[in-house]
Each structure stands twice: as structure tokens, then as C-alpha cells.
């Protein structure tokens, strides 16, 4: 076994999310802005010489064989034909089922890190393609930039977003992504936007009415956050991320986010995170390559 190394897996929020069509394969065409944030899961990796892929630590509620981090390691192993294996440890800080992309980001960090540790030599584009077979949100984390996303969420254009701080509230409960996409009343025919035409006033999430109707605690948390007043005396804008259940508001200054965070009712969990243009995973890989 090689030495244990630790890797970050950042979360994302969707600054907006709309559905522009339904595809033959059951997936939906969407448009979104993925904003990476510095709330991270931690992935521990040890290369195994015996070719086995194991998980020695991880969330109790997800069986190792179903864990996207483990599945990512096995997918890369099969694709690359390496004889090496790995032990994976997953330390969760990103709420699961929250629309923050935690599982997808864990998978992306495993792909990027094992590609380096196993010496597979795949490009980022090849890893993103492999990642797409694991989930629609994996490619953005493999590419490691905040981005405008289209298609299933895999057609990405990197974006430099204004520096922001995010207050994220998890009102409890998990939302099934597949169920949210199947809701009969989901608006699936939004007009296709260009990046240029996008403005913050169009920052809607098509899943908000769907999720609020089925998960009253999400509706309640949104109402609470929208009743808070920002530093300019204006009520906050608040949004669902992904298909929920987490909601968020953005702030220019950390202290303004912290001020509202201090008031979040005890029955909900919350955290403040900084927006990132680049994933910390990529900074680590550059250091490994001697480019850092
Ligand atoms: O790709 P992922 O496993 O995250 O997607 C979960 C489910 O969400 C899919 O099985 C599909 O039903 C739905 N989905 C969709 N269109 C997308 C992304 C996900 O219909 N662009």
C-alpha cells in the first residue's frame, strides 16, 4: 500500500437552473450556472497493489458499492486497465441530497487523483467523459471551474464570477433528483438563454415550485431567508440549489453572510462558504505535477 493522501471535493450551488427540453433518453436539457464554493468533502486515497477497490471510511447510510467515490475508482480502473487498486475514505462535510453536488464532487476528485496516483495519463476531457457515466454533475467538478452549463449539464463554459459569499441553509430531508425531474408540473420549455442575455433578475430555479409543494420545510426556509434584510436594507434574494433541499443567498461581504447565519433557526443546519472560480483539487494536482 502507498502512503495515504488527502484530496478536497468542493460543493457547488446553481445560481440559476432552467429546463429547456426533454430528451429521448429520459434526461432533460438544462441551462445552469454552476458556482463552486469552498465547502469541501475530504477524500483519502491509498493505492493498493492487490487491485482491490475498498472503502475503509464513508457515510454509513451509503453502501460502499453504491458510493459514487468507489464507483468512480472502479470505472477508472476498468477504463484504464490498471492492475492497481485503492482504498478510499470519504469524510463528508457537504450535506447529502442537498443539491450541492457532494457525491458528484467526491467522484470527480477520485477520478482526478487516481488518474495521477495510478499514472493513467487520461486528459481532463477524457476524465469528464468517464464522469458523465456516473452522473450529470460530475463533469463540472472534473473540469474544476465555475461554469455556464448546458445539455445534461456537461457542456461547460468556464466563468469568472464576481467574488461572493454564500449562506447555505439545509432545512432537512433529502430531495430525490430523479423524482424532481419527473414532476408533471415542472416547466420544461423555458426559452433558451445565451450567457450574455442572463442577468441576476432571471436567476430562477425551475425546481423551486416543484420542491416547495412536496417539501414544506424548503418553502418555509425560503420564506424565512427572503424575509431577512441585507446591509442595504433590502430583503434578501434566496434560491434553491439544484433540486434542493438546500437553499442559499449570496453576499458581497463575509460578515453580512455571517450576520444572517447567526439568526438561522436551530432546527435547520447552515454554513457560510466562499465562492470559487477554480477547484482546490486542480491547485493540488498542479503541485503534484511540479507546476504549482
Ligand atoms: O445524472 P444523475 O444521476 O445526477 O441524475 C439523476 C436523475 O435525474 C436521472 O436519472 C434523471 O432522471 C434526472 N436528470 C434529468 N436530466 C438531467 C440530469 C438528471 O432528467 N439533465
PDB file of C-alpha atoms and ligand atoms in Angstrom:
ATOM      1  CA  UNK A   1       0.000   0.000   0.000  1.00  0.00           C
ATOM      2  CA  UNK A   2       1.220   3.514  -0.809  1.00  0.00           C
ATOM      3  CA  UNK A   3       1.043   6.472   1.541  1.00  0.00           C
ATOM      4  CA  UNK A   4      -2.385   7.936   2.336  1.00  0.00           C
ATOM      5  CA  UNK A   5      -3.059  11.238   0.526  1.00  0.00           C
ATOM      6  CA  UNK A   6      -5.980  13.618   1.152  1.00  0.00           C
ATOM      7  CA  UNK A   7      -7.888  15.490  -1.541  1.00  0.00           C
ATOM      8  CA  UNK A   8     -10.619  18.165  -1.405  1.00  0.00           C
ATOM      9  CA  UNK A   9     -14.014  17.789  -3.113  1.00  0.00           C
ATOM     10  CA  UNK A  10     -15.750  21.192  -3.253  1.00  0.00           C
ATOM     11  CA  UNK A  11     -19.517  21.757  -3.327  1.00  0.00           C
ATOM     12  CA  UNK A  12     -21.464  23.844  -5.847  1.00  0.00           C
ATOM     13  CA  UNK A  13     -24.593  25.930  -5.878  1.00  0.00           C
ATOM     14  CA  UNK A  14     -26.678  26.559  -9.003  1.00  0.00           C
ATOM     15  CA  UNK A  15     -27.087  30.337  -9.384  1.00  0.00           C
ATOM     16  CA  UNK A  16     -29.933  29.604 -11.771  1.00  0.00           C
ATOM     17  CA  UNK A  17     -31.353  26.462 -13.320  1.00  0.00           C
ATOM     18  CA  UNK A  18     -33.932  26.048 -16.071  1.00  0.00           C
ATOM     19  CA  UNK A  19     -35.124  23.182 -18.226  1.00  0.00           C
ATOM     20  CA  UNK A  20     -35.346  23.808 -21.957  1.00  0.00           C
ATOM     21  CA  UNK A  21     -36.410  20.375 -23.189  1.00  0.00           C
ATOM     22  CA  UNK A  22     -36.761  16.659 -22.660  1.00  0.00           C
ATOM     23  CA  UNK A  23     -34.514  14.170 -24.435  1.00  0.00           C
ATOM     24  CA  UNK A  24     -35.290  10.756 -25.928  1.00  0.00           C
ATOM     25  CA  UNK A  25     -33.064   9.077 -23.303  1.00  0.00           C
ATOM     26  CA  UNK A  26     -35.229  10.384 -20.432  1.00  0.00           C
ATOM     27  CA  UNK A  27     -32.776  13.099 -19.421  1.00  0.00           C
ATOM     28  CA  UNK A  28     -33.550  16.795 -19.672  1.00  0.00           C
ATOM     29  CA  UNK A  29     -31.807  19.618 -21.486  1.00  0.00           C
ATOM     30  CA  UNK A  30     -30.958  22.288 -18.970  1.00  0.00           C
ATOM     31  CA  UNK A  31     -29.177  25.583 -18.588  1.00  0.00           C
ATOM     32  CA  UNK A  32     -27.456  26.479 -15.367  1.00  0.00           C
ATOM     33  CA  UNK A  33     -24.641  28.388 -13.721  1.00  0.00           C
ATOM     34  CA  UNK A  34     -22.501  26.193 -11.503  1.00  0.00           C
ATOM     35  CA  UNK A  35     -20.789  28.242  -8.801  1.00  0.00           C
ATOM     36  CA  UNK A  36     -18.115  26.275  -6.929  1.00  0.00           C
ATOM     37  CA  UNK A  37     -17.848  27.025  -3.198  1.00  0.00           C
ATOM     38  CA  UNK A  38     -15.144  26.250  -0.663  1.00  0.00           C
ATOM     39  CA  UNK A  39     -17.212  23.846   1.473  1.00  0.00           C
ATOM     40  CA  UNK A  40     -15.420  20.534   0.810  1.00  0.00           C
ATOM     41  CA  UNK A  41     -15.702  16.823   1.479  1.00  0.00           C
ATOM     42  CA  UNK A  42     -12.297  15.162   2.057  1.00  0.00           C
ATOM     43  CA  UNK A  43     -11.211  12.122   0.094  1.00  0.00           C
ATOM     44  CA  UNK A  44      -8.404   9.915   1.438  1.00  0.00           C
ATOM     45  CA  UNK A  45      -6.709   7.606  -1.070  1.00  0.00           C
ATOM     46  CA  UNK A  46      -4.177   4.818  -0.614  1.00  0.00           C
ATOM     47  CA  UNK A  47      -3.015   2.885  -3.685  1.00  0.00           C
ATOM     48  CA  UNK A  48      -3.347  -0.888  -3.257  1.00  0.00           C
ATOM     49  CA  UNK A  49      -1.033  -3.265  -5.098  1.00  0.00           C
ATOM     50  CA  UNK A  50      -3.618  -6.095  -4.975  1.00  0.00           C
ATOM     51  CA  UNK A  51      -6.033  -4.446  -7.423  1.00  0.00           C
ATOM     52  CA  UNK A  52      -8.940  -4.261  -4.942  1.00  0.00           C
ATOM     53  CA  UNK A  53     -11.037  -1.101  -4.531  1.00  0.00           C
ATOM     54  CA  UNK A  54     -12.227  -0.779  -0.932  1.00  0.00           C
ATOM     55  CA  UNK A  55     -13.782   1.955   1.235  1.00  0.00           C
ATOM     56  CA  UNK A  56     -12.442   1.959   4.795  1.00  0.00           C
ATOM     57  CA  UNK A  57     -14.377   5.091   5.879  1.00  0.00           C
ATOM     58  CA  UNK A  58     -17.503   6.719   4.490  1.00  0.00           C
ATOM     59  CA  UNK A  59     -21.115   7.696   5.175  1.00  0.00           C
ATOM     60  CA  UNK A  60     -22.908   4.832   6.979  1.00  0.00           C
ATOM     61  CA  UNK A  61     -26.127   5.396   5.003  1.00  0.00           C
ATOM     62  CA  UNK A  62     -24.439   4.722   1.626  1.00  0.00           C
ATOM     63  CA  UNK A  63     -23.224   1.175   0.976  1.00  0.00           C
ATOM     64  CA  UNK A  64     -19.606   1.144  -0.231  1.00  0.00           C
ATOM     65  CA  UNK A  65     -20.528  -0.474  -3.569  1.00  0.00           C
ATOM     66  CA  UNK A  66     -23.114   2.276  -4.239  1.00  0.00           C
ATOM     67  CA  UNK A  67     -20.847   5.138  -3.138  1.00  0.00           C
ATOM     68  CA  UNK A  68     -20.063   7.315  -6.180  1.00  0.00           C
ATOM     69  CA  UNK A  69     -16.477   7.692  -4.918  1.00  0.00           C
ATOM     70  CA  UNK A  70     -15.972   3.907  -5.026  1.00  0.00           C
ATOM     71  CA  UNK A  71     -17.820   3.591  -8.332  1.00  0.00           C
ATOM     72  CA  UNK A  72     -15.585   6.312  -9.800  1.00  0.00           C
ATOM     73  CA  UNK A  73     -12.454   4.372  -8.779  1.00  0.00           C
ATOM     74  CA  UNK A  74     -13.809   1.172 -10.352  1.00  0.00           C
ATOM     75  CA  UNK A  75     -14.843   2.988 -13.534  1.00  0.00           C
ATOM     76  CA  UNK A  76     -11.362   4.453 -13.989  1.00  0.00           C
ATOM     77  CA  UNK A  77      -9.774   1.106 -13.141  1.00  0.00           C
ATOM     78  CA  UNK A  78     -11.809  -0.677 -15.843  1.00  0.00           C
ATOM     79  CA  UNK A  79     -11.259   2.063 -18.400  1.00  0.00           C
ATOM     80  CA  UNK A  80      -7.502   2.355 -17.860  1.00  0.00           C
ATOM     81  CA  UNK A  81      -6.805  -1.343 -17.432  1.00  0.00           C
ATOM     82  CA  UNK A  82      -4.513  -0.635 -14.478  1.00  0.00           C
ATOM     83  CA  UNK A  83      -3.666  -3.559 -12.207  1.00  0.00           C
ATOM     84  CA  UNK A  84      -3.610  -1.245  -9.195  1.00  0.00           C
ATOM     85  CA  UNK A  85      -6.430  -0.770  -6.696  1.00  0.00           C
ATOM     86  CA  UNK A  86      -7.176   1.782  -3.999  1.00  0.00           C
ATOM     87  CA  UNK A  87      -8.613   2.229  -0.562  1.00  0.00           C
ATOM     88  CA  UNK A  88     -10.992   5.202  -0.442  1.00  0.00           C
ATOM     89  CA  UNK A  89     -12.011   7.217   2.628  1.00  0.00           C
ATOM     90  CA  UNK A  90     -14.847   9.737   2.323  1.00  0.00           C
ATOM     91  CA  UNK A  91     -15.244  12.353   5.057  1.00  0.00           C
ATOM     92  CA  UNK A  92     -18.497  14.213   4.420  1.00  0.00           C
ATOM     93  CA  UNK A  93     -18.925  17.923   5.142  1.00  0.00           C
ATOM     94  CA  UNK A  94     -21.361  18.549   2.261  1.00  0.00           C
ATOM     95  CA  UNK A  95     -24.954  17.556   3.137  1.00  0.00           C
ATOM     96  CA  UNK A  96     -26.166  14.630   1.001  1.00  0.00           C
ATOM     97  CA  UNK A  97     -29.361  15.085  -1.034  1.00  0.00           C
ATOM     98  CA  UNK A  98     -28.945  18.827  -0.728  1.00  0.00           C
ATOM     99  CA  UNK A  99     -28.374  19.871  -4.354  1.00  0.00           C
ATOM    100  CA  UNK A 100     -24.774  20.793  -3.527  1.00  0.00           C
ATOM    101  CA  UNK A 101     -23.200  18.102  -5.722  1.00  0.00           C
ATOM    102  CA  UNK A 102     -21.293  16.397  -2.891  1.00  0.00           C
ATOM    103  CA  UNK A 103     -21.425  12.843  -4.237  1.00  0.00           C
ATOM    104  CA  UNK A 104     -20.584  14.026  -7.755  1.00  0.00           C
ATOM    105  CA  UNK A 105     -17.665  16.077  -6.490  1.00  0.00           C
ATOM    106  CA  UNK A 106     -16.347  13.122  -4.467  1.00  0.00           C
ATOM    107  CA  UNK A 107     -16.444  11.043  -7.666  1.00  0.00           C
ATOM    108  CA  UNK A 108     -14.644  13.761  -9.652  1.00  0.00           C
ATOM    109  CA  UNK A 109     -11.879  14.094  -7.053  1.00  0.00           C
ATOM    110  CA  UNK A 110     -11.375  10.314  -7.071  1.00  0.00           C
ATOM    111  CA  UNK A 111     -11.102  10.318 -10.881  1.00  0.00           C
ATOM    112  CA  UNK A 112      -8.603  13.196 -10.925  1.00  0.00           C
ATOM    113  CA  UNK A 113      -6.500  11.925  -8.016  1.00  0.00           C
ATOM    114  CA  UNK A 114      -6.350   8.253  -9.039  1.00  0.00           C
ATOM    115  CA  UNK A 115      -5.564   9.250 -12.630  1.00  0.00           C
ATOM    116  CA  UNK A 116      -2.430  10.871 -11.135  1.00  0.00           C
ATOM    117  CA  UNK A 117      -1.679   8.213  -8.470  1.00  0.00           C
ATOM    118  CA  UNK A 118      -2.182   5.275 -10.856  1.00  0.00           C
ATOM    119  CA  UNK A 119      -0.367   7.063 -13.681  1.00  0.00           C
ATOM    120  CA  UNK A 120      -3.266   6.509 -16.111  1.00  0.00           C
ATOM    121  CA  UNK A 121      -2.419   9.615 -18.154  1.00  0.00           C
ATOM    122  CA  UNK A 122      -6.027  10.459 -19.119  1.00  0.00           C
ATOM    123  CA  UNK A 123      -6.786  14.077 -20.064  1.00  0.00           C
ATOM    124  CA  UNK A 124      -9.272  16.174 -18.083  1.00  0.00           C
ATOM    125  CA  UNK A 125     -11.685  15.906 -21.049  1.00  0.00           C
ATOM    126  CA  UNK A 126     -11.447  12.085 -21.004  1.00  0.00           C
ATOM    127  CA  UNK A 127     -11.998  12.019 -17.234  1.00  0.00           C
ATOM    128  CA  UNK A 128     -15.032  14.308 -17.620  1.00  0.00           C
ATOM    129  CA  UNK A 129     -16.495  11.896 -20.200  1.00  0.00           C
ATOM    130  CA  UNK A 130     -15.987   8.986 -17.808  1.00  0.00           C
ATOM    131  CA  UNK A 131     -17.500  11.111 -15.048  1.00  0.00           C
ATOM    132  CA  UNK A 132     -20.642  11.739 -17.100  1.00  0.00           C
ATOM    133  CA  UNK A 133     -21.370   7.986 -16.997  1.00  0.00           C
ATOM    134  CA  UNK A 134     -21.536   8.325 -13.180  1.00  0.00           C
ATOM    135  CA  UNK A 135     -23.760  11.423 -13.048  1.00  0.00           C
ATOM    136  CA  UNK A 136     -24.636  14.620 -14.924  1.00  0.00           C
ATOM    137  CA  UNK A 137     -22.960  16.840 -12.298  1.00  0.00           C
ATOM    138  CA  UNK A 138     -19.604  15.024 -12.287  1.00  0.00           C
ATOM    139  CA  UNK A 139     -18.023  16.754 -15.358  1.00  0.00           C
ATOM    140  CA  UNK A 140     -18.173  20.277 -13.884  1.00  0.00           C
ATOM    141  CA  UNK A 141     -16.148  19.103 -10.880  1.00  0.00           C
ATOM    142  CA  UNK A 142     -13.656  17.272 -13.110  1.00  0.00           C
ATOM    143  CA  UNK A 143     -13.119  20.453 -15.142  1.00  0.00           C
ATOM    144  CA  UNK A 144     -12.910  22.283 -11.828  1.00  0.00           C
ATOM    145  CA  UNK A 145     -14.225  25.724 -12.798  1.00  0.00           C
ATOM    146  CA  UNK A 146     -17.376  27.625 -12.045  1.00  0.00           C
ATOM    147  CA  UNK A 147     -19.200  27.396 -15.349  1.00  0.00           C
ATOM    148  CA  UNK A 148     -22.200  28.001 -17.549  1.00  0.00           C
ATOM    149  CA  UNK A 149     -23.625  24.537 -18.162  1.00  0.00           C
ATOM    150  CA  UNK A 150     -25.917  23.209 -20.876  1.00  0.00           C
ATOM    151  CA  UNK A 151     -27.020  19.845 -22.265  1.00  0.00           C
ATOM    152  CA  UNK A 152     -27.364  17.433 -19.359  1.00  0.00           C
ATOM    153  CA  UNK A 153     -25.027  19.782 -17.502  1.00  0.00           C
ATOM    154  CA  UNK A 154     -21.867  18.528 -19.218  1.00  0.00           C
ATOM    155  CA  UNK A 155     -21.465  21.202 -21.919  1.00  0.00           C
ATOM    156  CA  UNK A 156     -19.454  23.693 -19.927  1.00  0.00           C
ATOM    157  CA  UNK A 157     -18.002  27.153 -20.450  1.00  0.00           C
ATOM    158  CA  UNK A 158     -15.793  28.311 -17.573  1.00  0.00           C
ATOM    159  CA  UNK A 159     -16.963  31.549 -15.939  1.00  0.00           C
ATOM    160  CA  UNK A 160     -15.285  34.121 -13.756  1.00  0.00           C
ATOM    161  CA  UNK A 161     -17.976  35.127 -11.329  1.00  0.00           C
ATOM    162  CA  UNK A 162     -17.917  38.165  -9.041  1.00  0.00           C
ATOM    163  CA  UNK A 163     -16.427  37.379  -5.589  1.00  0.00           C
ATOM    164  CA  UNK A 164     -19.282  36.327  -3.324  1.00  0.00           C
ATOM    165  CA  UNK A 165     -20.006  34.633  -0.017  1.00  0.00           C
ATOM    166  CA  UNK A 166     -22.847  32.174   0.283  1.00  0.00           C
ATOM    167  CA  UNK A 167     -25.087  31.389   3.215  1.00  0.00           C
ATOM    168  CA  UNK A 168     -26.392  27.860   2.621  1.00  0.00           C
ATOM    169  CA  UNK A 169     -29.288  26.506   4.688  1.00  0.00           C
ATOM    170  CA  UNK A 170     -30.220  22.830   4.810  1.00  0.00           C
ATOM    171  CA  UNK A 171     -33.812  22.683   6.036  1.00  0.00           C
ATOM    172  CA  UNK A 172     -33.593  18.898   6.476  1.00  0.00           C
ATOM    173  CA  UNK A 173     -34.782  15.974   4.401  1.00  0.00           C
ATOM    174  CA  UNK A 174     -33.383  14.938   1.079  1.00  0.00           C
ATOM    175  CA  UNK A 175     -34.980  15.513  -2.312  1.00  0.00           C
ATOM    176  CA  UNK A 176     -34.753  12.725  -4.902  1.00  0.00           C
ATOM    177  CA  UNK A 177     -33.272  14.262  -8.066  1.00  0.00           C
ATOM    178  CA  UNK A 178     -34.963  11.682 -10.296  1.00  0.00           C
ATOM    179  CA  UNK A 179     -38.385  12.360  -8.702  1.00  0.00           C
ATOM    180  CA  UNK A 180     -37.973  16.135  -9.012  1.00  0.00           C
ATOM    181  CA  UNK A 181     -37.183  15.778 -12.739  1.00  0.00           C
ATOM    182  CA  UNK A 182     -40.297  13.611 -13.197  1.00  0.00           C
ATOM    183  CA  UNK A 183     -42.764  16.068 -11.590  1.00  0.00           C
ATOM    184  CA  UNK A 184     -45.622  16.584 -14.086  1.00  0.00           C
ATOM    185  CA  UNK A 185     -45.831  20.326 -13.454  1.00  0.00           C
ATOM    186  CA  UNK A 186     -42.091  21.005 -13.956  1.00  0.00           C
ATOM    187  CA  UNK A 187     -41.597  23.778 -16.540  1.00  0.00           C
ATOM    188  CA  UNK A 188     -39.664  22.033 -19.318  1.00  0.00           C
ATOM    189  CA  UNK A 189     -39.981  24.541 -22.148  1.00  0.00           C
ATOM    190  CA  UNK A 190     -38.074  27.598 -20.932  1.00  0.00           C
ATOM    191  CA  UNK A 191     -36.686  29.839 -23.667  1.00  0.00           C
ATOM    192  CA  UNK A 192     -33.034  29.037 -24.361  1.00  0.00           C
ATOM    193  CA  UNK A 193     -30.869  31.854 -22.988  1.00  0.00           C
ATOM    194  CA  UNK A 194     -27.386  32.962 -24.003  1.00  0.00           C
ATOM    195  CA  UNK A 195     -24.791  33.688 -21.327  1.00  0.00           C
ATOM    196  CA  UNK A 196     -24.922  37.343 -22.391  1.00  0.00           C
ATOM    197  CA  UNK A 197     -28.696  37.578 -22.005  1.00  0.00           C
ATOM    198  CA  UNK A 198     -28.509  36.157 -18.496  1.00  0.00           C
ATOM    199  CA  UNK A 199     -28.974  38.633 -15.660  1.00  0.00           C
ATOM    200  CA  UNK A 200     -29.459  38.158 -11.949  1.00  0.00           C
ATOM    201  CA  UNK A 201     -33.111  39.115 -12.260  1.00  0.00           C
ATOM    202  CA  UNK A 202     -33.561  35.897 -14.306  1.00  0.00           C
ATOM    203  CA  UNK A 203     -31.963  33.826 -11.564  1.00  0.00           C
ATOM    204  CA  UNK A 204     -34.799  31.364 -11.171  1.00  0.00           C
ATOM    205  CA  UNK A 205     -34.697  27.683 -10.376  1.00  0.00           C
ATOM    206  CA  UNK A 206     -37.350  25.671 -12.237  1.00  0.00           C
ATOM    207  CA  UNK A 207     -37.470  23.166  -9.380  1.00  0.00           C
ATOM    208  CA  UNK A 208     -38.459  25.691  -6.719  1.00  0.00           C
ATOM    209  CA  UNK A 209     -42.281  25.330  -7.079  1.00  0.00           C
ATOM    210  CA  UNK A 210     -41.983  21.550  -7.542  1.00  0.00           C
ATOM    211  CA  UNK A 211     -39.832  21.040  -4.446  1.00  0.00           C
ATOM    212  CA  UNK A 212     -41.686  23.563  -2.258  1.00  0.00           C
ATOM    213  CA  UNK A 213     -45.008  21.812  -2.971  1.00  0.00           C
ATOM    214  CA  UNK A 214     -43.595  18.461  -1.805  1.00  0.00           C
ATOM    215  CA  UNK A 215     -41.207  19.572   0.940  1.00  0.00           C
ATOM    216  CA  UNK A 216     -42.867  22.266   3.113  1.00  0.00           C
ATOM    217  CA  UNK A 217     -39.674  22.754   5.149  1.00  0.00           C
ATOM    218  CA  UNK A 218     -37.941  24.046   1.976  1.00  0.00           C
ATOM    219  CA  UNK A 219     -40.770  26.521   1.346  1.00  0.00           C
ATOM    220  CA  UNK A 220     -40.576  27.653   4.961  1.00  0.00           C
ATOM    221  CA  UNK A 221     -36.803  28.150   4.845  1.00  0.00           C
ATOM    222  CA  UNK A 222     -37.050  30.151   1.592  1.00  0.00           C
ATOM    223  CA  UNK A 223     -39.749  32.346   3.109  1.00  0.00           C
ATOM    224  CA  UNK A 224     -37.605  32.891   6.208  1.00  0.00           C
ATOM    225  CA  UNK A 225     -34.483  33.797   4.221  1.00  0.00           C
ATOM    226  CA  UNK A 226     -36.428  36.161   1.926  1.00  0.00           C
ATOM    227  CA  UNK A 227     -37.752  37.969   4.992  1.00  0.00           C
ATOM    228  CA  UNK A 228     -34.195  38.834   6.155  1.00  0.00           C
ATOM    229  CA  UNK A 229     -32.860  42.281   5.319  1.00  0.00           C
ATOM    230  CA  UNK A 230     -29.451  42.834   3.701  1.00  0.00           C
ATOM    231  CA  UNK A 231     -26.839  45.509   4.535  1.00  0.00           C
ATOM    232  CA  UNK A 232     -28.617  47.972   2.173  1.00  0.00           C
ATOM    233  CA  UNK A 233     -31.988  47.499   3.904  1.00  0.00           C
ATOM    234  CA  UNK A 234     -33.344  45.325   1.073  1.00  0.00           C
ATOM    235  CA  UNK A 235     -34.934  41.865   1.569  1.00  0.00           C
ATOM    236  CA  UNK A 236     -32.579  39.049   0.536  1.00  0.00           C
ATOM    237  CA  UNK A 237     -32.887  37.098  -2.678  1.00  0.00           C
ATOM    238  CA  UNK A 238     -32.835  33.384  -1.959  1.00  0.00           C
ATOM    239  CA  UNK A 239     -32.724  30.370  -4.264  1.00  0.00           C
ATOM    240  CA  UNK A 240     -32.919  26.618  -4.282  1.00  0.00           C
ATOM    241  CA  UNK A 241     -29.713  24.885  -5.426  1.00  0.00           C
ATOM    242  CA  UNK A 242     -30.063  22.006  -7.883  1.00  0.00           C
ATOM    243  CA  UNK A 243     -33.184  20.051  -6.983  1.00  0.00           C
ATOM    244  CA  UNK A 244     -32.753  21.048  -3.315  1.00  0.00           C
ATOM    245  CA  UNK A 245     -33.198  20.582  -0.447  1.00  0.00           C
ATOM    246  CA  UNK A 246     -30.590  23.312   0.289  1.00  0.00           C
ATOM    247  CA  UNK A 247     -31.290  26.987  -0.318  1.00  0.00           C
ATOM    248  CA  UNK A 248     -28.863  29.911  -0.383  1.00  0.00           C
ATOM    249  CA  UNK A 249     -28.345  33.667  -0.546  1.00  0.00           C
ATOM    250  CA  UNK A 250     -25.216  35.403  -1.814  1.00  0.00           C
ATOM    251  CA  UNK A 251     -23.395  38.343  -0.214  1.00  0.00           C
ATOM    252  CA  UNK A 252     -20.556  40.672  -1.198  1.00  0.00           C
ATOM    253  CA  UNK A 253     -19.031  40.517   2.294  1.00  0.00           C
ATOM    254  CA  UNK A 254     -18.438  37.520   4.566  1.00  0.00           C
ATOM    255  CA  UNK A 255     -19.605  39.455   7.631  1.00  0.00           C
ATOM    256  CA  UNK A 256     -23.026  40.084   6.067  1.00  0.00           C
ATOM    257  CA  UNK A 257     -23.435  36.362   5.385  1.00  0.00           C
ATOM    258  CA  UNK A 258     -22.308  35.557   8.950  1.00  0.00           C
ATOM    259  CA  UNK A 259     -24.741  38.111  10.410  1.00  0.00           C
ATOM    260  CA  UNK A 260     -27.723  36.348   8.805  1.00  0.00           C
ATOM    261  CA  UNK A 261     -26.217  32.894   9.543  1.00  0.00           C
ATOM    262  CA  UNK A 262     -26.223  33.742  13.262  1.00  0.00           C
ATOM    263  CA  UNK A 263     -30.024  34.141  13.084  1.00  0.00           C
ATOM    264  CA  UNK A 264     -30.835  30.869  11.288  1.00  0.00           C
ATOM    265  CA  UNK A 265     -33.303  28.919  13.462  1.00  0.00           C
ATOM    266  CA  UNK A 266     -31.736  25.957  15.303  1.00  0.00           C
ATOM    267  CA  UNK A 267     -33.978  23.464  13.533  1.00  0.00           C
ATOM    268  CA  UNK A 268     -32.039  23.985  10.275  1.00  0.00           C
ATOM    269  CA  UNK A 269     -28.330  23.488   9.697  1.00  0.00           C
ATOM    270  CA  UNK A 270     -26.387  26.145   7.814  1.00  0.00           C
ATOM    271  CA  UNK A 271     -22.908  27.240   6.819  1.00  0.00           C
ATOM    272  CA  UNK A 272     -21.160  30.137   5.097  1.00  0.00           C
ATOM    273  CA  UNK A 273     -18.818  29.406   2.176  1.00  0.00           C
ATOM    274  CA  UNK A 274     -16.752  31.480  -0.239  1.00  0.00           C
ATOM    275  CA  UNK A 275     -17.368  31.312  -3.989  1.00  0.00           C
ATOM    276  CA  UNK A 276     -14.514  29.817  -6.012  1.00  0.00           C
ATOM    277  CA  UNK A 277     -13.641  30.237  -9.690  1.00  0.00           C
ATOM    278  CA  UNK A 278     -11.318  27.205  -9.581  1.00  0.00           C
ATOM    279  CA  UNK A 279     -11.500  23.944  -7.674  1.00  0.00           C
ATOM    280  CA  UNK A 280      -8.824  23.444  -4.977  1.00  0.00           C
ATOM    281  CA  UNK A 281      -8.422  19.951  -6.470  1.00  0.00           C
ATOM    282  CA  UNK A 282      -6.774  21.417  -9.554  1.00  0.00           C
ATOM    283  CA  UNK A 283      -4.352  23.502  -7.493  1.00  0.00           C
ATOM    284  CA  UNK A 284      -3.291  20.274  -5.721  1.00  0.00           C
ATOM    285  CA  UNK A 285      -2.799  18.414  -8.992  1.00  0.00           C
ATOM    286  CA  UNK A 286      -0.616  21.221 -10.350  1.00  0.00           C
ATOM    287  CA  UNK A 287       1.520  20.959  -7.205  1.00  0.00           C
ATOM    288  CA  UNK A 288       1.847  17.183  -7.826  1.00  0.00           C
ATOM    289  CA  UNK A 289       2.874  17.832 -11.433  1.00  0.00           C
ATOM    290  CA  UNK A 290       5.537  20.266 -10.242  1.00  0.00           C
ATOM    291  CA  UNK A 291       3.670  23.167 -11.858  1.00  0.00           C
ATOM    292  CA  UNK A 292       2.359  24.676  -8.642  1.00  0.00           C
TER     293      UNK A 292
HETATM  294  O1  LIG B   1     -27.123  12.150 -13.609  1.00  0.00           O
HETATM  295  P1  LIG B   1     -27.724  11.999 -12.254  1.00  0.00           P
HETATM  296  O2  LIG B   1     -27.576  10.614 -11.703  1.00  0.00           O
HETATM  297  O3  LIG B   1     -27.305  13.058 -11.301  1.00  0.00           O
HETATM  298  O4  LIG B   1     -29.271  12.220 -12.466  1.00  0.00           O
HETATM  299  C1  LIG B   1     -30.246  11.703 -11.602  1.00  0.00           C
HETATM  300  C2  LIG B   1     -31.580  11.666 -12.337  1.00  0.00           C
HETATM  301  O5  LIG B   1     -32.024  12.996 -12.607  1.00  0.00           O
HETATM  302  C3  LIG B   1     -31.538  10.995 -13.689  1.00  0.00           C
HETATM  303  O6  LIG B   1     -31.794   9.622 -13.594  1.00  0.00           O
HETATM  304  C4  LIG B   1     -32.630  11.687 -14.463  1.00  0.00           C
HETATM  305  O7  LIG B   1     -33.867  11.105 -14.130  1.00  0.00           O
HETATM  306  C5  LIG B   1     -32.633  13.083 -13.881  1.00  0.00           C
HETATM  307  N1  LIG B   1     -31.902  14.053 -14.730  1.00  0.00           N
HETATM  308  C6  LIG B   1     -32.516  14.529 -15.888  1.00  0.00           C
HETATM  309  N2  LIG B   1     -31.844  15.447 -16.661  1.00  0.00           N
HETATM  310  C7  LIG B   1     -30.620  15.909 -16.330  1.00  0.00           C
HETATM  311  C8  LIG B   1     -29.990  15.446 -15.133  1.00  0.00           C
HETATM  312  C9  LIG B   1     -30.674  14.499 -14.366  1.00  0.00           C
HETATM  313  O8  LIG B   1     -33.633  14.134 -16.223  1.00  0.00           O
HETATM  314  N3  LIG B   1     -30.005  16.814 -17.108  1.00  0.00           N
END
